[in-house]
Amino acid sequence: MTETVWLFTDGACSGNPGPGGWGALLRYKKQERELSGAEPDTTNNRMEMMAVIMGLRALTRPCRVQVVSDSQYVIKGIQEWLPAWRRNGFKTAAKKPVANEDLWRALDAEVAKHQVQWQWVRGHDGHAENERVDTLARAAIDQLREAS
């Protein structure tokens, strides 16, 4: 695992909850692959998580991955909160079920396959790749609306 795969991700929601989309951009050396998807009734946080999950699932072998996201929810969740949730049977400190447990478990499983580093960027601040994946996520919402 010498080369790093860059994974830029974003999620969007039109209403929260409401129709949502996610976008991911994988970059390895000079190759790029765009991914996106949408759900009719979801939340912004779920779409942020789906972007990372689907980006990691697209990798065909264990890799060193640099995930770049504007979601503090995803980055703090995976780095700070998840270890305690795992120990507590996916319960919060207040003994309540963890929100989005299904996606946290899926994300945890995908991250375990790779060497992942996390980088937060400010959203809608001119970061080229973040703007690109935001566009992918919003286009996925538009396609969902057109199809229904």
C-alpha atoms as one frame of an Amber mdcrd trajectory, in Angstrom:
protein
   0.000   0.000   0.000   2.232   2.789  -1.187  -0.020   5.001  -3.297  -2.930
   6.885  -1.767  -6.444   6.919  -3.167  -8.151  10.253  -2.581 -11.870  10.092
  -1.820 -13.782  13.381  -1.886 -17.361  13.106  -0.627 -20.471  15.178  -0.053
 -24.123  14.711   0.738 -27.068  16.992   0.133 -30.724  17.074   1.075 -33.632
  19.112  -0.229 -35.469  19.485   3.038 -34.113  17.594   6.014 -35.612  15.021
   5.866 -36.459  15.013   2.196 -35.004  13.866  -1.107 -31.254  13.492  -0.735
 -28.225  12.776  -2.845 -24.596  11.906  -2.369 -21.523  12.347  -4.523 -18.048
  10.857  -4.411 -14.906  11.390  -6.429 -12.170   8.766  -6.323  -8.725   9.824
  -7.524  -5.781   7.453  -7.915  -2.710   8.911  -9.595  -4.216  10.521 -12.723
  -7.365   8.386 -12.871 -10.701   9.638 -11.570 -14.087   8.026 -11.030 -17.282
   9.839 -10.084 -20.098   8.140  -8.178 -23.473   9.416  -7.046 -26.862   8.278
  -5.855 -30.071   9.508  -4.296 -32.862   8.466  -1.951 -36.404   9.869  -1.876
 -36.715  10.339   1.904 -33.520  10.770   3.875 -31.377  13.251   5.796 -28.262
  15.224   5.026 -26.233  13.232   7.564 -27.266   9.926   5.988 -26.247  11.183
   2.559 -22.877  12.391   3.881 -22.290   8.887   5.259 -23.493   7.143   2.086
 -20.993   9.120   0.017 -18.098   7.747   2.074 -19.507   4.209   2.284 -20.119
   3.969  -1.461 -16.742   5.498  -2.279 -14.961   2.944  -0.097 -17.085   0.096
  -1.488 -15.957   1.030  -5.003 -12.362   0.118  -4.115 -11.465  -3.374  -5.301
  -8.635  -4.049  -2.850  -7.299  -2.711   0.459  -5.855   0.768  -0.047  -4.441
   3.741   1.745  -7.308   6.228   1.484  -7.440   9.947   2.208 -11.100  10.861
   2.764 -11.879  14.549   2.302 -15.302  15.644   3.582 -17.077  18.777   4.734
 -19.109  16.728   7.229 -18.065  17.164  10.834 -20.754  14.585  11.663 -18.940
  11.897   9.654 -15.414  12.825  10.693 -16.136  13.316  14.403 -18.396  10.267
  14.359 -15.765   7.932  12.942 -12.818   9.368  14.883 -14.336  10.330  18.236
 -17.759   8.796  18.847 -17.674   5.387  17.142 -15.217   3.675  19.522 -17.490
   4.420  22.498 -20.623   3.425  20.570 -19.006   0.085  19.726 -18.133  -0.505
  23.395 -21.667   0.477  24.473 -23.533  -1.710  21.991 -24.346   1.278  19.754
 -25.929   3.243  22.564 -25.156   6.874  23.335 -23.839   8.041  26.695 -27.507
   8.627  27.578 -28.217   4.931  26.766 -30.272   5.880  23.689 -29.869   4.136
  20.326 -27.284   5.783  18.082 -28.897   7.653  15.175 -28.086   6.095  11.795
 -26.709   2.946  13.432 -27.124   0.976  10.196 -24.852   3.354   8.309 -22.341
   3.696  11.149 -21.965  -0.097  11.170 -21.606  -0.154   7.372 -19.054   2.669
   7.433 -17.109   0.961  10.223 -16.947  -2.248   8.178 -15.720  -0.444   5.054
 -13.110   1.589   6.929 -11.744  -1.619   8.508 -10.702  -2.868   5.041  -8.379
   0.077   4.389  -5.862   2.462   5.951  -8.031   5.567   6.143  -7.074   9.104
   7.047  -9.680  11.835   7.434  -9.548  15.465   6.387 -12.250  18.056   6.996
 -12.714  20.945   4.570 -15.111  23.849   4.900 -18.082  23.294   2.601 -19.035
  25.808  -0.078 -15.706  27.552   0.352 -14.214  27.165  -3.117 -12.491  23.789
  -2.561 -12.603  22.459  -6.150 -13.240  18.788  -5.387 -15.724  19.558  -2.620
 -17.679  21.767  -5.014 -17.552  18.977  -7.613 -18.983  16.305  -5.299 -21.616
  18.767  -4.059 -22.660  19.210  -7.699 -22.829  15.411  -8.124 -25.006  15.067
  -5.006 -27.389  17.817  -6.118 -27.588  16.409  -9.657 -28.545  13.016  -8.174
 -31.457  14.694  -6.348 -32.556  16.354  -9.602 -32.412  13.008 -11.456 -34.473
  11.375  -8.700 -37.125  14.084  -8.968 -37.237  13.814 -12.768 -37.698  10.046
 -12.572 -40.686  10.289 -10.230
